[in-house]
mmCIF file of C-alpha atoms in Angstrom:
data_model
loop_
_atom_site.group_PDB
_atom_site.id
_atom_site.type_symbol
_atom_site.label_atom_id
_atom_site.label_comp_id
_atom_site.label_asym_id
_atom_site.label_seq_id
_atom_site.Cartn_x
_atom_site.Cartn_y
_atom_site.Cartn_z
ATOM 1 C CA MET A 1 0.020 0.005 -0.114
ATOM 2 C CA ALA A 2 2.863 2.409 0.809
ATOM 3 C CA ALA A 3 4.406 1.611 -2.623
ATOM 4 C CA THR A 4 1.216 2.326 -4.279
ATOM 5 C CA SER A 5 0.810 5.633 -2.538
ATOM 6 C CA LEU A 6 4.497 6.551 -3.504
ATOM 7 C CA ARG A 7 3.730 5.868 -7.173
ATOM 8 C CA VAL A 8 0.608 7.978 -7.127
ATOM 9 C CA LEU A 9 2.444 10.949 -5.407
ATOM 10 C CA LEU A 10 5.251 10.687 -8.038
ATOM 11 C CA LEU A 11 2.832 10.758 -10.944
ATOM 12 C CA ALA A 12 0.935 13.619 -9.490
ATOM 13 C CA LEU A 13 4.096 15.671 -9.130
ATOM 14 C CA LEU A 14 5.183 14.744 -12.697
ATOM 15 C CA LEU A 15 1.790 15.942 -13.967
ATOM 16 C CA ILE A 16 1.995 19.172 -12.014
ATOM 17 C CA ALA A 17 5.430 20.019 -12.937
ATOM 18 C CA SER A 18 5.228 19.227 -16.652
ATOM 19 C CA PRO A 19 3.902 22.879 -17.517
ATOM 20 C CA PHE A 20 6.800 24.162 -15.414
ATOM 21 C CA LEU A 21 9.322 22.201 -17.714
ATOM 22 C CA GLN A 22 7.589 23.427 -20.742
ATOM 23 C CA VAL A 23 7.840 26.992 -19.507
ATOM 24 C CA ALA A 24 11.665 26.565 -18.777
ATOM 25 C CA ARG A 25 12.108 24.828 -22.232
ATOM 26 C CA GLY A 26 10.201 27.718 -23.913
ATOM 27 C CA GLU A 27 12.289 30.319 -22.022
ATOM 28 C CA SER A 28 15.586 28.548 -23.214
ATOM 29 C CA ASP A 29 14.328 28.555 -26.911
ATOM 30 C CA SER A 30 13.535 32.216 -26.552
ATOM 31 C CA ASP A 31 17.047 32.970 -25.265
ATOM 32 C CA SER A 32 18.573 31.087 -28.079
ATOM 33 C CA GLU A 33 16.419 32.769 -30.665
ATOM 34 C CA SER A 34 17.313 36.231 -28.837
ATOM 35 C CA ASP A 35 21.001 35.240 -29.076
ATOM 36 C CA SER A 36 20.818 34.450 -32.762
ATOM 37 C CA VAL A 37 19.111 37.687 -33.538
ATOM 38 C CA SER A 38 21.655 39.631 -31.471
ATOM 39 C CA GLU A 39 24.485 38.163 -33.742
ATOM 40 C CA VAL A 40 22.550 39.597 -36.692
ATOM 41 C CA VAL A 41 22.413 43.007 -35.125
ATOM 42 C CA GLU A 42 26.293 42.868 -34.632
ATOM 43 C CA GLU A 43 26.747 42.076 -38.279
ATOM 44 C CA ASN A 44 24.575 44.972 -39.279
ATOM 45 C CA SER A 45 25.946 47.497 -36.718
ATOM 46 C CA ASP A 46 25.857 50.340 -39.195
ATOM 47 C CA LEU A 47 22.037 50.583 -38.784
ATOM 48 C CA GLY A 48 20.975 53.565 -36.632
ATOM 49 C CA ILE A 49 17.719 54.907 -35.246
ATOM 50 C CA VAL A 50 16.921 58.377 -36.377
ATOM 51 C CA GLY A 51 14.056 59.040 -34.091
ATOM 52 C CA ASP A 52 10.166 59.033 -34.118
ATOM 53 C CA ASP A 53 9.759 62.597 -35.379
ATOM 54 C CA VAL A 54 11.178 62.053 -38.895
ATOM 55 C CA GLN A 55 7.815 60.978 -40.606
ATOM 56 C CA ASP A 56 4.475 59.702 -39.237
ATOM 57 C CA PHE A 57 3.769 56.313 -40.587
ATOM 58 C CA ALA A 58 0.750 55.694 -38.295
ATOM 59 C CA ASP A 59 -1.784 56.023 -41.125
ATOM 60 C CA ALA A 60 0.397 54.347 -43.792
ATOM 61 C CA SER A 61 -0.713 51.046 -45.377
ATOM 62 C CA PHE A 62 1.030 49.269 -48.145
ATOM 63 C CA SER A 63 1.246 45.740 -49.722
ATOM 64 C CA PRO A 64 4.021 43.288 -48.720
ATOM 65 C CA ALA A 65 6.848 42.592 -51.217
ATOM 66 C CA PRO A 66 7.448 39.055 -52.509
ATOM 67 C CA GLY A 67 10.402 37.333 -51.074
ATOM 68 C CA ILE A 68 10.502 39.194 -47.819
ATOM 69 C CA GLU A 69 10.246 37.202 -44.500
ATOM 70 C CA THR A 70 9.953 38.768 -41.053
ATOM 71 C CA ILE A 71 10.259 37.342 -37.437
ATOM 72 C CA CYS A 72 9.599 38.894 -34.132
ATOM 73 C CA VAL A 73 11.457 38.014 -30.816
ATOM 74 C CA PHE A 74 10.697 39.456 -27.311
ATOM 75 C CA PRO A 75 14.134 39.048 -25.707
ATOM 76 C CA LYS A 76 14.044 37.205 -22.385
ATOM 77 C CA ASN A 77 10.295 37.820 -22.304
ATOM 78 C CA LYS A 78 8.639 34.557 -23.405
ATOM 79 C CA ALA A 79 5.340 35.434 -21.872
ATOM 80 C CA LYS A 80 5.232 38.749 -23.847
ATOM 81 C CA THR A 81 4.460 40.602 -20.712
ATOM 82 C CA VAL A 82 4.150 44.471 -21.247
ATOM 83 C CA ALA A 83 4.135 46.851 -18.142
ATOM 84 C CA ALA A 84 1.863 49.762 -18.808
ATOM 85 C CA GLY A 85 3.558 53.004 -18.936
ATOM 86 C CA GLU A 86 7.072 51.476 -19.331
ATOM 87 C CA GLN A 87 9.290 50.747 -22.423
ATOM 88 C CA THR A 88 9.260 47.071 -23.923
ATOM 89 C CA GLU A 89 11.802 45.907 -26.446
ATOM 90 C CA LEU A 90 11.337 43.524 -29.163
ATOM 91 C CA LEU A 91 13.628 42.702 -32.186
ATOM 92 C CA VAL A 92 12.260 42.544 -35.681
ATOM 93 C CA GLY A 93 14.321 40.300 -38.097
ATOM 94 C CA LEU A 94 13.957 40.798 -41.814
ATOM 95 C CA ARG A 95 15.387 38.373 -44.480
ATOM 96 C CA ASN A 96 15.472 39.528 -48.065
ATOM 97 C CA ASP A 97 15.135 36.584 -50.424
ATOM 98 C CA GLY A 98 14.278 38.963 -53.397
ATOM 99 C CA GLU A 99 16.405 40.101 -56.333
ATOM 100 C CA SER A 100 16.941 43.796 -55.320
ATOM 101 C CA SER A 101 18.321 45.373 -52.188
ATOM 102 C CA LEU A 102 15.804 47.205 -49.947
ATOM 103 C CA ASN A 103 15.887 50.112 -47.529
ATOM 104 C CA VAL A 104 13.876 49.936 -44.224
ATOM 105 C CA ILE A 105 11.994 53.155 -43.518
ATOM 106 C CA ALA A 106 10.278 52.550 -40.116
ATOM 107 C CA VAL A 107 8.820 50.190 -37.737
ATOM 108 C CA LYS A 108 5.399 50.660 -36.186
ATOM 109 C CA ALA A 109 2.887 48.655 -34.060
ATOM 110 C CA SER A 110 -0.631 49.134 -32.682
ATOM 111 C CA VAL A 111 -2.748 47.719 -29.952
ATOM 112 C CA HIS A 112 -6.072 46.079 -30.576
ATOM 113 C CA LEU A 113 -8.995 44.490 -28.723
ATOM 114 C CA PRO A 114 -8.379 40.526 -29.085
ATOM 115 C CA PHE A 115 -11.868 39.729 -30.328
ATOM 116 C CA ASP A 116 -12.090 42.559 -32.877
ATOM 117 C CA HIS A 117 -9.098 44.170 -34.540
ATOM 118 C CA ASN A 118 -11.310 46.964 -35.971
ATOM 119 C CA LEU A 119 -11.386 48.241 -32.383
ATOM 120 C CA LEU A 120 -8.267 50.103 -32.059
ATOM 121 C CA VAL A 121 -6.856 50.615 -28.494
ATOM 122 C CA GLN A 122 -3.588 52.597 -29.232
ATOM 123 C CA ASN A 123 -1.335 53.567 -31.964
ATOM 124 C CA LEU A 124 2.165 52.996 -30.770
ATOM 125 C CA THR A 125 5.022 55.312 -31.861
ATOM 126 C CA ALA A 126 6.686 54.709 -35.157
ATOM 127 C CA VAL A 127 10.571 54.665 -35.188
ATOM 128 C CA ALA A 128 12.134 55.637 -38.366
ATOM 129 C CA PHE A 129 15.748 54.215 -39.398
ATOM 130 C CA ASN A 130 18.508 55.529 -41.349
ATOM 131 C CA ASN A 131 21.186 53.818 -43.489
ATOM 132 C CA ALA A 132 19.013 50.554 -43.114
ATOM 133 C CA SER A 133 19.720 48.872 -46.517
ATOM 134 C CA VAL A 134 19.424 45.033 -46.649
ATOM 135 C CA PRO A 135 20.967 43.545 -49.912
ATOM 136 C CA ALA A 136 19.389 40.569 -51.614
ATOM 137 C CA SER A 137 19.949 37.308 -49.939
ATOM 138 C CA ALA A 138 20.902 39.095 -46.664
ATOM 139 C CA GLN A 139 19.088 39.436 -43.267
ATOM 140 C CA ALA A 140 19.126 42.267 -40.668
ATOM 141 C CA THR A 141 17.582 42.873 -37.404
ATOM 142 C CA PHE A 142 15.905 46.112 -36.026
ATOM 143 C CA PRO A 143 15.320 46.928 -32.331
ATOM 144 C CA TYR A 144 11.757 48.483 -31.595
ATOM 145 C CA LEU A 145 11.085 50.045 -28.145
ATOM 146 C CA PHE A 146 7.433 50.877 -27.437
ATOM 147 C CA ALA A 147 5.110 51.713 -24.429
ATOM 148 C CA VAL A 148 1.497 51.294 -23.957
ATOM 149 C CA SER A 149 -0.428 53.869 -22.063
ATOM 150 C CA LYS A 150 0.022 53.885 -18.343
ATOM 151 C CA PHE A 151 -3.870 54.151 -18.045
ATOM 152 C CA LEU A 152 -4.485 50.827 -19.823
ATOM 153 C CA GLN A 153 -6.196 48.400 -17.797
ATOM 154 C CA PRO A 154 -4.292 45.165 -17.235
ATOM 155 C CA GLY A 155 -5.424 42.304 -19.565
ATOM 156 C CA THR A 156 -4.869 40.470 -22.725
ATOM 157 C CA PHE A 157 -4.588 42.532 -25.994
ATOM 158 C CA ASP A 158 -3.504 41.950 -29.613
ATOM 159 C CA LEU A 159 -0.329 43.647 -30.981
ATOM 160 C CA VAL A 160 0.002 44.213 -34.604
ATOM 161 C CA GLY A 161 3.468 45.110 -35.650
ATOM 162 C CA THR A 162 4.521 46.179 -39.210
ATOM 163 C CA ILE A 163 7.909 47.067 -40.797
ATOM 164 C CA ILE A 164 7.781 49.524 -43.798
ATOM 165 C CA TYR A 165 10.578 49.348 -46.528
ATOM 166 C CA GLU A 166 11.217 50.595 -49.997
ATOM 167 C CA ILE A 167 12.351 48.527 -53.036
ATOM 168 C CA ASP A 168 13.322 50.576 -56.101
ATOM 169 C CA GLN A 169 11.657 53.646 -54.520
ATOM 170 C CA GLN A 170 8.288 51.702 -54.049
ATOM 171 C CA PRO A 171 7.067 51.464 -50.405
ATOM 172 C CA TYR A 172 5.991 48.128 -48.848
ATOM 173 C CA GLN A 173 5.296 46.726 -45.622
ATOM 174 C CA SER A 174 5.145 43.351 -43.931
ATOM 175 C CA THR A 175 3.575 42.297 -40.676
ATOM 176 C CA TYR A 176 6.231 40.984 -38.277
ATOM 177 C CA TYR A 177 3.922 40.149 -35.367
ATOM 178 C CA ASN A 178 0.180 39.684 -35.079
ATOM 179 C CA GLY A 179 -0.574 38.070 -31.683
ATOM 180 C CA THR A 180 -1.318 38.669 -28.045
ATOM 181 C CA ILE A 181 0.460 40.549 -25.245
ATOM 182 C CA GLU A 182 -0.178 40.478 -21.547
ATOM 183 C CA VAL A 183 -0.523 44.103 -20.242
ATOM 184 C CA VAL A 184 0.387 44.334 -16.369
ATOM 185 C CA GLU A 185 0.492 47.127 -14.010
ATOM 186 C CA ALA A 186 3.951 48.893 -13.673
ATOM 187 C CA GLY A 187 5.849 47.624 -10.764
ATOM 188 C CA SER A 188 3.635 44.711 -10.155
ATOM 189 C CA LEU A 189 5.140 42.197 -7.615
ATOM 190 C CA LEU A 190 3.617 39.217 -9.185
ATOM 191 C CA SER A 191 4.029 38.161 -12.765
ATOM 192 C CA ILE A 192 2.560 35.006 -14.514
ATOM 193 C CA GLU A 193 5.706 32.984 -13.743
ATOM 194 C CA SER A 194 5.422 33.937 -10.093
ATOM 195 C CA VAL A 195 1.827 33.050 -9.716
ATOM 196 C CA PHE A 196 2.690 29.618 -11.434
ATOM 197 C CA LEU A 197 5.372 28.985 -9.148
ATOM 198 C CA ILE A 198 3.469 29.950 -5.986
ATOM 199 C CA THR A 199 0.789 27.562 -7.089
ATOM 200 C CA LEU A 200 2.898 24.734 -7.930
ATOM 201 C CA GLY A 201 4.696 25.045 -4.531
ATOM 202 C CA PHE A 202 1.374 25.017 -2.648
ATOM 203 C CA ALA A 203 0.179 21.994 -4.504
ATOM 204 C CA LEU A 204 3.310 20.221 -3.856
ATOM 205 C CA LEU A 205 3.012 20.966 -0.003
ATOM 206 C CA VAL A 206 -0.580 19.819 -0.057
ATOM 207 C CA LEU A 207 0.350 16.514 -1.813
ATOM 208 C CA LEU A 208 3.127 15.966 0.498
ATOM 209 C CA GLY A 209 0.905 16.408 3.605
ATOM 210 C CA LEU A 210 -1.621 13.988 2.329
ATOM 211 C CA TRP A 211 1.101 11.661 1.843
ATOM 212 C CA ILE A 212 2.485 11.831 5.194
ATOM 213 C CA HIS A 213 -1.078 11.624 6.616
ATOM 214 C CA GLY A 214 -1.808 8.321 4.834
ATOM 215 C CA GLN A 215 1.635 6.870 6.052
ATOM 216 C CA ILE A 216 0.848 7.779 9.588
ATOM 217 C CA GLN A 217 -2.547 6.188 9.339
ATOM 218 C CA HIS A 218 -0.954 2.999 7.673
ATOM 219 C CA LEU A 219 1.553 2.716 10.403
ATOM 220 C CA SER A 220 -0.956 3.344 13.261
ATOM 221 C CA LYS A 221 -3.074 0.459 12.038
ATOM 222 C CA LYS A 222 -0.055 -1.943 12.173
ATOM 223 C CA THR A 223 0.892 -0.921 15.768
ATOM 224 C CA LYS A 224 -2.642 -1.407 17.277
ATOM 225 C CA ARG A 225 -2.553 -3.840 20.253
ATOM 226 C CA ALA A 226 -4.277 -7.136 20.130
ATOM 227 C CA PRO A 227 -7.281 -7.339 22.407
ATOM 228 C CA LYS A 228 -6.329 -8.957 25.784
ATOM 229 C CA VAL A 229 -7.541 -12.653 26.233
ATOM 230 C CA GLU A 230 -8.287 -13.519 29.917
ATOM 231 C CA VAL A 231 -6.895 -16.932 31.006
ATOM 232 C CA GLY A 232 -8.831 -18.985 33.668
ATOM 233 C CA THR A 233 -7.078 -19.364 36.940
ATOM 234 C CA ARG A 234 -9.422 -21.803 38.678
ATOM 235 C CA SER A 235 -7.868 -25.003 37.290
ATOM 236 C CA THR A 236 -4.265 -23.547 38.206
ATOM 237 C CA ASP A 237 -5.485 -23.019 41.751
ATOM 238 C CA ALA A 238 -7.061 -26.598 42.032
ATOM 239 C CA ASN A 239 -3.510 -28.039 40.881
ATOM 240 C CA MET A 240 -1.759 -25.966 43.286
ATOM 241 C CA ASP A 241 -3.996 -27.228 46.208
ATOM 242 C CA GLU A 242 -3.267 -30.842 45.343
ATOM 243 C CA TRP A 243 0.387 -30.214 44.912
ATOM 244 C CA LEU A 244 0.301 -28.777 48.687
ATOM 245 C CA GLN A 245 -1.767 -31.330 50.299
ATOM 246 C CA GLY A 246 0.028 -32.915 53.269
ATOM 247 C CA THR A 247 2.531 -30.121 53.582
ATOM 248 C CA ALA A 248 3.151 -27.845 56.472
ATOM 249 C CA TYR A 249 1.304 -24.929 54.537
ATOM 250 C CA THR A 250 -1.949 -27.077 54.502
ATOM 251 C CA GLN A 251 -1.781 -28.176 58.207
ATOM 252 C CA SER A 252 -1.368 -24.581 59.330
ATOM 253 C CA LEU A 253 -4.434 -23.592 57.250
ATOM 254 C CA ASN A 254 -6.379 -26.413 58.941
ATOM 255 C CA ASN A 255 -5.357 -25.451 62.360
ATOM 256 C CA LYS A 256 -6.556 -21.802 61.650
ATOM 257 C CA SER A 257 -9.861 -22.926 60.359
ATOM 258 C CA LYS A 258 -10.329 -25.218 63.579
ATOM 259 C CA LYS A 259 -9.439 -22.313 65.879
ATOM 260 C CA LYS A 260 -12.081 -19.998 64.146
ATOM 261 C CA LYS A 261 -14.764 -22.594 64.801
#
């Protein structure tokens, strides 16, 4: 029974810890992606941010060019958590598989409600680039810093990010990210990972307490004393009387009984 309880406990621990292992693996994958993107940034160190006041691309909308691939990485932020009112960094990777070189003009993003992208929550600042030429069959990475409004309520929102570039003086744009982000309060002590770890620790303590309680009950059943069985003494007394017949002890008893009479 103890072995069965131990097996059930181990199985429960594995089931509870499996999401944590997946999170840890996801974080390591994110770190490796971030490292590879950082290498691309070093190779293209001549890229420079001019500023967000060069040109307003908030209302610009163009079609994507063929042969252009994009990717987005949140460095060391697998959960894609965004603190309201504080800057968040992401890296935009661009690969040019076309026949001509391109010039990256700007990177922009916007926040929408997750159930309807027509409901715009906030247009984020567009960042313009200078000396951002990407030759054919080459790739480059562009950092993008953004901050959602500090008045935005915590919750899940959709972030839509686009990169605007030019090929042969013709503007194009490609979507580098279209997914959810988790907006939290600035300076929040508890993140999603912290809540998960606290919940996991509490569950492990509960399981350990239940296992110890079961073991104590199992041991207490084994150590219970068997009920006492009374052994008769009448036959033993009779045998003792027969064995003492004719001795000085029986004679003294007879003398005492005669004196009482």
